[in-house]
């Protein structure tokens, strides 16, 4: 399906990860890109009107969308919502915990109607970028079965004192973020590895 037709189930992404995905896709040939996307299908929810919401892969497909807005991806329908009503459809997703309703500044939860209509409208959350970097470094372990676990880490770090930083300039916050992520104060978060 065309990725431009997929509706996000979150309000924001970490721009650092999106840029990395963009760079990765730009180095691939079209055949390599297609083979990769075939191995990483997008889980989706579809309502009776045919609207599709992506339940995962927001960063990956945002990187591809920024490179090629006409690109397509593979996916599968994980949930059929038996209504044509937009509000009722979003309510069904929300009841399953499949919506992340905090914006790029951590404000929320917002009304599901605030969700963007396509990937190009996602906001940047620098704390989500910071968590992505910590995962890349092995400070935080993956927790693929915990929905939005990276955002939970980001929300936790947002409440700590860190030097000013941005998604494109993570370095000032990394030393403090590493120490915080390894501390016992973070032990309740999925992916915590300690010292």
PDB file of C-alpha atoms in Angstrom:
ATOM      1  CA  UNK A   1       0.000   0.000   0.000  1.00  0.00           C
ATOM      2  CA  UNK A   2       1.170   3.612  -0.515  1.00  0.00           C
ATOM      3  CA  UNK A   3       2.649   4.847   2.761  1.00  0.00           C
ATOM      4  CA  UNK A   4       1.017   8.238   2.173  1.00  0.00           C
ATOM      5  CA  UNK A   5      -2.351   6.536   2.746  1.00  0.00           C
ATOM      6  CA  UNK A   6      -1.422   5.258   6.221  1.00  0.00           C
ATOM      7  CA  UNK A   7      -2.613   7.188   9.256  1.00  0.00           C
ATOM      8  CA  UNK A   8      -0.268   7.394  12.263  1.00  0.00           C
ATOM      9  CA  UNK A   9      -1.308   6.203  15.720  1.00  0.00           C
ATOM     10  CA  UNK A  10       1.072   8.607  17.439  1.00  0.00           C
ATOM     11  CA  UNK A  11       1.670  12.333  17.326  1.00  0.00           C
ATOM     12  CA  UNK A  12       5.446  12.412  17.172  1.00  0.00           C
ATOM     13  CA  UNK A  13       8.680  10.638  16.309  1.00  0.00           C
ATOM     14  CA  UNK A  14      12.321  11.140  17.168  1.00  0.00           C
ATOM     15  CA  UNK A  15      13.774  13.073  14.239  1.00  0.00           C
ATOM     16  CA  UNK A  16      17.265  11.586  14.780  1.00  0.00           C
ATOM     17  CA  UNK A  17      15.985   8.068  14.103  1.00  0.00           C
ATOM     18  CA  UNK A  18      13.914   9.251  11.132  1.00  0.00           C
ATOM     19  CA  UNK A  19      17.010  10.859   9.605  1.00  0.00           C
ATOM     20  CA  UNK A  20      19.009   7.654  10.130  1.00  0.00           C
ATOM     21  CA  UNK A  21      16.247   5.629   8.428  1.00  0.00           C
ATOM     22  CA  UNK A  22      16.194   8.161   5.578  1.00  0.00           C
ATOM     23  CA  UNK A  23      19.964   7.787   5.119  1.00  0.00           C
ATOM     24  CA  UNK A  24      19.728   3.975   5.220  1.00  0.00           C
ATOM     25  CA  UNK A  25      16.977   3.912   2.592  1.00  0.00           C
ATOM     26  CA  UNK A  26      18.838   6.384   0.370  1.00  0.00           C
ATOM     27  CA  UNK A  27      21.814   3.991   0.153  1.00  0.00           C
ATOM     28  CA  UNK A  28      19.625   1.018  -0.853  1.00  0.00           C
ATOM     29  CA  UNK A  29      18.718   0.110  -4.397  1.00  0.00           C
ATOM     30  CA  UNK A  30      14.963  -0.073  -5.093  1.00  0.00           C
ATOM     31  CA  UNK A  31      15.188  -3.888  -5.071  1.00  0.00           C
ATOM     32  CA  UNK A  32      17.032  -3.949  -1.737  1.00  0.00           C
ATOM     33  CA  UNK A  33      14.528  -1.501  -0.274  1.00  0.00           C
ATOM     34  CA  UNK A  34      11.613  -3.649  -1.442  1.00  0.00           C
ATOM     35  CA  UNK A  35      13.181  -6.827  -0.012  1.00  0.00           C
ATOM     36  CA  UNK A  36      13.773  -5.103   3.323  1.00  0.00           C
ATOM     37  CA  UNK A  37      10.212  -3.748   3.496  1.00  0.00           C
ATOM     38  CA  UNK A  38       8.819  -7.180   2.659  1.00  0.00           C
ATOM     39  CA  UNK A  39      10.593  -8.551   5.760  1.00  0.00           C
ATOM     40  CA  UNK A  40       9.208  -5.714   7.945  1.00  0.00           C
ATOM     41  CA  UNK A  41       5.469  -5.539   7.171  1.00  0.00           C
ATOM     42  CA  UNK A  42       3.425  -2.799   8.802  1.00  0.00           C
ATOM     43  CA  UNK A  43       0.765  -3.937  11.294  1.00  0.00           C
ATOM     44  CA  UNK A  44      -2.396  -1.986  10.564  1.00  0.00           C
ATOM     45  CA  UNK A  45      -5.942  -1.432  11.724  1.00  0.00           C
ATOM     46  CA  UNK A  46      -8.641  -0.897   9.108  1.00  0.00           C
ATOM     47  CA  UNK A  47     -12.136   0.456   9.634  1.00  0.00           C
ATOM     48  CA  UNK A  48     -15.234  -0.325   7.568  1.00  0.00           C
ATOM     49  CA  UNK A  49     -14.645   2.827   5.477  1.00  0.00           C
ATOM     50  CA  UNK A  50     -11.240   1.453   4.427  1.00  0.00           C
ATOM     51  CA  UNK A  51      -9.114   3.915   6.429  1.00  0.00           C
ATOM     52  CA  UNK A  52      -5.794   2.387   7.501  1.00  0.00           C
ATOM     53  CA  UNK A  53      -3.882   3.192  10.691  1.00  0.00           C
ATOM     54  CA  UNK A  54      -0.327   1.995  11.119  1.00  0.00           C
ATOM     55  CA  UNK A  55       0.160   0.431  14.528  1.00  0.00           C
ATOM     56  CA  UNK A  56       3.975   0.379  14.309  1.00  0.00           C
ATOM     57  CA  UNK A  57       6.934   1.287  12.025  1.00  0.00           C
ATOM     58  CA  UNK A  58       6.394   5.063  12.250  1.00  0.00           C
ATOM     59  CA  UNK A  59      10.097   5.930  12.302  1.00  0.00           C
ATOM     60  CA  UNK A  60      11.062   3.542   9.527  1.00  0.00           C
ATOM     61  CA  UNK A  61       8.296   4.699   7.193  1.00  0.00           C
ATOM     62  CA  UNK A  62       8.773   8.384   8.084  1.00  0.00           C
ATOM     63  CA  UNK A  63      12.355   8.040   6.880  1.00  0.00           C
ATOM     64  CA  UNK A  64      11.153   6.470   3.644  1.00  0.00           C
ATOM     65  CA  UNK A  65       8.356   9.039   3.244  1.00  0.00           C
ATOM     66  CA  UNK A  66      10.873  11.894   3.545  1.00  0.00           C
ATOM     67  CA  UNK A  67      12.926  10.266   0.786  1.00  0.00           C
ATOM     68  CA  UNK A  68      10.025   9.248  -1.464  1.00  0.00           C
ATOM     69  CA  UNK A  69       6.479  10.389  -0.588  1.00  0.00           C
ATOM     70  CA  UNK A  70       5.108   8.069  -3.297  1.00  0.00           C
ATOM     71  CA  UNK A  71       6.757   4.935  -1.863  1.00  0.00           C
ATOM     72  CA  UNK A  72       4.807   1.816  -0.963  1.00  0.00           C
ATOM     73  CA  UNK A  73       5.262  -0.719   1.823  1.00  0.00           C
ATOM     74  CA  UNK A  74       3.960  -4.137   2.771  1.00  0.00           C
ATOM     75  CA  UNK A  75       1.518  -4.593   5.609  1.00  0.00           C
ATOM     76  CA  UNK A  76      -1.089  -6.775   7.219  1.00  0.00           C
ATOM     77  CA  UNK A  77      -4.367  -5.991   8.940  1.00  0.00           C
ATOM     78  CA  UNK A  78      -4.093  -6.818  12.649  1.00  0.00           C
ATOM     79  CA  UNK A  79      -7.521  -5.410  13.495  1.00  0.00           C
ATOM     80  CA  UNK A  80     -10.750  -4.836  11.566  1.00  0.00           C
ATOM     81  CA  UNK A  81     -12.861  -2.089  13.139  1.00  0.00           C
ATOM     82  CA  UNK A  82     -16.511  -2.613  12.209  1.00  0.00           C
ATOM     83  CA  UNK A  83     -17.509   1.019  11.868  1.00  0.00           C
ATOM     84  CA  UNK A  84     -17.174   3.799   9.334  1.00  0.00           C
ATOM     85  CA  UNK A  85     -17.232   6.463  12.069  1.00  0.00           C
ATOM     86  CA  UNK A  86     -13.808   8.072  12.535  1.00  0.00           C
ATOM     87  CA  UNK A  87     -14.265   8.873  16.233  1.00  0.00           C
ATOM     88  CA  UNK A  88     -15.497   5.338  17.019  1.00  0.00           C
ATOM     89  CA  UNK A  89     -12.591   3.858  15.043  1.00  0.00           C
ATOM     90  CA  UNK A  90     -10.060   5.866  17.032  1.00  0.00           C
ATOM     91  CA  UNK A  91     -11.831   4.923  20.253  1.00  0.00           C
ATOM     92  CA  UNK A  92     -11.434   1.227  19.374  1.00  0.00           C
ATOM     93  CA  UNK A  93      -7.693   1.721  18.836  1.00  0.00           C
ATOM     94  CA  UNK A  94      -7.387   3.737  22.032  1.00  0.00           C
ATOM     95  CA  UNK A  95      -9.122   1.027  24.073  1.00  0.00           C
ATOM     96  CA  UNK A  96      -6.452  -1.428  22.930  1.00  0.00           C
ATOM     97  CA  UNK A  97      -3.632   0.909  23.940  1.00  0.00           C
ATOM     98  CA  UNK A  98      -2.616   1.417  20.302  1.00  0.00           C
ATOM     99  CA  UNK A  99      -2.565   5.245  20.372  1.00  0.00           C
ATOM    100  CA  UNK A 100       0.208   7.441  21.757  1.00  0.00           C
ATOM    101  CA  UNK A 101      -1.498  10.750  22.452  1.00  0.00           C
ATOM    102  CA  UNK A 102       1.373  12.918  23.701  1.00  0.00           C
ATOM    103  CA  UNK A 103       2.887  15.554  21.462  1.00  0.00           C
ATOM    104  CA  UNK A 104       6.542  16.343  20.772  1.00  0.00           C
ATOM    105  CA  UNK A 105       6.766  18.419  23.955  1.00  0.00           C
ATOM    106  CA  UNK A 106       5.320  15.674  26.137  1.00  0.00           C
ATOM    107  CA  UNK A 107       1.929  17.331  26.549  1.00  0.00           C
ATOM    108  CA  UNK A 108      -1.061  15.046  26.746  1.00  0.00           C
ATOM    109  CA  UNK A 109      -2.876  12.874  26.582  1.00  0.00           C
ATOM    110  CA  UNK A 110      -4.569  14.772  23.781  1.00  0.00           C
ATOM    111  CA  UNK A 111      -7.815  13.912  22.044  1.00  0.00           C
ATOM    112  CA  UNK A 112      -7.390  11.186  19.385  1.00  0.00           C
ATOM    113  CA  UNK A 113      -8.710  13.715  16.848  1.00  0.00           C
ATOM    114  CA  UNK A 114      -5.313  15.470  17.197  1.00  0.00           C
ATOM    115  CA  UNK A 115      -3.542  12.574  15.451  1.00  0.00           C
ATOM    116  CA  UNK A 116      -2.059  13.564  12.098  1.00  0.00           C
ATOM    117  CA  UNK A 117      -3.530  12.259   8.863  1.00  0.00           C
ATOM    118  CA  UNK A 118      -0.178  11.165   7.400  1.00  0.00           C
ATOM    119  CA  UNK A 119       3.475  10.645   8.290  1.00  0.00           C
ATOM    120  CA  UNK A 120       4.569  14.050   7.023  1.00  0.00           C
ATOM    121  CA  UNK A 121       2.660  15.743   9.854  1.00  0.00           C
ATOM    122  CA  UNK A 122       4.386  13.965  12.765  1.00  0.00           C
ATOM    123  CA  UNK A 123       6.084  16.253  15.283  1.00  0.00           C
ATOM    124  CA  UNK A 124       9.644  15.858  16.539  1.00  0.00           C
ATOM    125  CA  UNK A 125      10.199  14.667  20.124  1.00  0.00           C
ATOM    126  CA  UNK A 126      13.881  15.135  21.033  1.00  0.00           C
ATOM    127  CA  UNK A 127      13.493  12.841  24.057  1.00  0.00           C
ATOM    128  CA  UNK A 128      12.407  10.027  21.760  1.00  0.00           C
ATOM    129  CA  UNK A 129      15.549  10.716  19.707  1.00  0.00           C
ATOM    130  CA  UNK A 130      17.636  10.540  22.872  1.00  0.00           C
ATOM    131  CA  UNK A 131      16.153   7.166  23.812  1.00  0.00           C
ATOM    132  CA  UNK A 132      16.793   5.862  20.287  1.00  0.00           C
ATOM    133  CA  UNK A 133      20.465   6.827  20.653  1.00  0.00           C
ATOM    134  CA  UNK A 134      20.663   5.107  24.050  1.00  0.00           C
ATOM    135  CA  UNK A 135      19.196   1.969  22.489  1.00  0.00           C
ATOM    136  CA  UNK A 136      21.755   2.174  19.663  1.00  0.00           C
ATOM    137  CA  UNK A 137      24.505   2.314  22.274  1.00  0.00           C
ATOM    138  CA  UNK A 138      23.083  -0.682  24.175  1.00  0.00           C
ATOM    139  CA  UNK A 139      22.255   1.350  27.285  1.00  0.00           C
ATOM    140  CA  UNK A 140      18.547   0.488  26.918  1.00  0.00           C
ATOM    141  CA  UNK A 141      17.525  -2.948  25.667  1.00  0.00           C
ATOM    142  CA  UNK A 142      14.792  -3.440  23.068  1.00  0.00           C
ATOM    143  CA  UNK A 143      11.352  -4.316  24.464  1.00  0.00           C
ATOM    144  CA  UNK A 144       9.321  -5.028  21.316  1.00  0.00           C
ATOM    145  CA  UNK A 145       6.340  -6.437  23.196  1.00  0.00           C
ATOM    146  CA  UNK A 146       5.811  -3.253  25.244  1.00  0.00           C
ATOM    147  CA  UNK A 147       3.885  -0.659  23.210  1.00  0.00           C
ATOM    148  CA  UNK A 148       5.539   2.758  23.072  1.00  0.00           C
ATOM    149  CA  UNK A 149       8.275   1.712  25.501  1.00  0.00           C
ATOM    150  CA  UNK A 150      10.701   4.231  23.958  1.00  0.00           C
ATOM    151  CA  UNK A 151       8.204   7.018  24.607  1.00  0.00           C
ATOM    152  CA  UNK A 152       7.863   5.846  28.228  1.00  0.00           C
ATOM    153  CA  UNK A 153      11.613   6.184  28.590  1.00  0.00           C
ATOM    154  CA  UNK A 154      11.425   9.604  26.943  1.00  0.00           C
ATOM    155  CA  UNK A 155       8.679  10.749  29.327  1.00  0.00           C
ATOM    156  CA  UNK A 156      10.759   9.564  32.278  1.00  0.00           C
ATOM    157  CA  UNK A 157      13.892  11.374  31.041  1.00  0.00           C
ATOM    158  CA  UNK A 158      11.828  14.498  30.343  1.00  0.00           C
ATOM    159  CA  UNK A 159      11.170  14.777  34.089  1.00  0.00           C
ATOM    160  CA  UNK A 160      14.914  14.703  34.862  1.00  0.00           C
ATOM    161  CA  UNK A 161      17.426  17.512  34.641  1.00  0.00           C
ATOM    162  CA  UNK A 162      19.359  17.373  31.378  1.00  0.00           C
ATOM    163  CA  UNK A 163      21.421  19.999  29.550  1.00  0.00           C
ATOM    164  CA  UNK A 164      19.690  21.648  26.569  1.00  0.00           C
ATOM    165  CA  UNK A 165      19.728  19.446  23.453  1.00  0.00           C
ATOM    166  CA  UNK A 166      17.777  18.743  20.271  1.00  0.00           C
ATOM    167  CA  UNK A 167      17.155  15.739  18.050  1.00  0.00           C
ATOM    168  CA  UNK A 168      19.934  16.905  15.743  1.00  0.00           C
ATOM    169  CA  UNK A 169      22.267  17.724  18.649  1.00  0.00           C
ATOM    170  CA  UNK A 170      21.983  14.961  21.244  1.00  0.00           C
ATOM    171  CA  UNK A 171      25.590  15.094  22.487  1.00  0.00           C
ATOM    172  CA  UNK A 172      25.093  17.645  25.311  1.00  0.00           C
ATOM    173  CA  UNK A 173      22.513  15.403  27.031  1.00  0.00           C
ATOM    174  CA  UNK A 174      24.033  11.981  26.381  1.00  0.00           C
ATOM    175  CA  UNK A 175      26.376  11.648  29.404  1.00  0.00           C
ATOM    176  CA  UNK A 176      23.648  12.549  31.904  1.00  0.00           C
ATOM    177  CA  UNK A 177      21.047  10.478  30.040  1.00  0.00           C
ATOM    178  CA  UNK A 178      23.324   7.421  30.054  1.00  0.00           C
ATOM    179  CA  UNK A 179      23.849   7.714  33.802  1.00  0.00           C
ATOM    180  CA  UNK A 180      20.137   8.180  34.461  1.00  0.00           C
ATOM    181  CA  UNK A 181      19.162   5.250  32.226  1.00  0.00           C
ATOM    182  CA  UNK A 182      21.578   2.975  34.102  1.00  0.00           C
ATOM    183  CA  UNK A 183      20.457   4.130  37.543  1.00  0.00           C
ATOM    184  CA  UNK A 184      18.179   2.069  39.790  1.00  0.00           C
ATOM    185  CA  UNK A 185      15.635   4.894  39.549  1.00  0.00           C
ATOM    186  CA  UNK A 186      14.945   3.653  35.999  1.00  0.00           C
ATOM    187  CA  UNK A 187      14.695  -0.032  36.936  1.00  0.00           C
ATOM    188  CA  UNK A 188      10.897  -0.049  36.556  1.00  0.00           C
ATOM    189  CA  UNK A 189      11.144   0.722  32.816  1.00  0.00           C
ATOM    190  CA  UNK A 190      11.111  -2.031  30.181  1.00  0.00           C
ATOM    191  CA  UNK A 191      14.580  -2.408  28.702  1.00  0.00           C
ATOM    192  CA  UNK A 192      16.458  -1.298  31.824  1.00  0.00           C
ATOM    193  CA  UNK A 193      19.826  -3.019  32.040  1.00  0.00           C
ATOM    194  CA  UNK A 194      21.464  -1.329  35.002  1.00  0.00           C
ATOM    195  CA  UNK A 195      25.174  -0.666  35.166  1.00  0.00           C
TER     196      UNK A 195
END
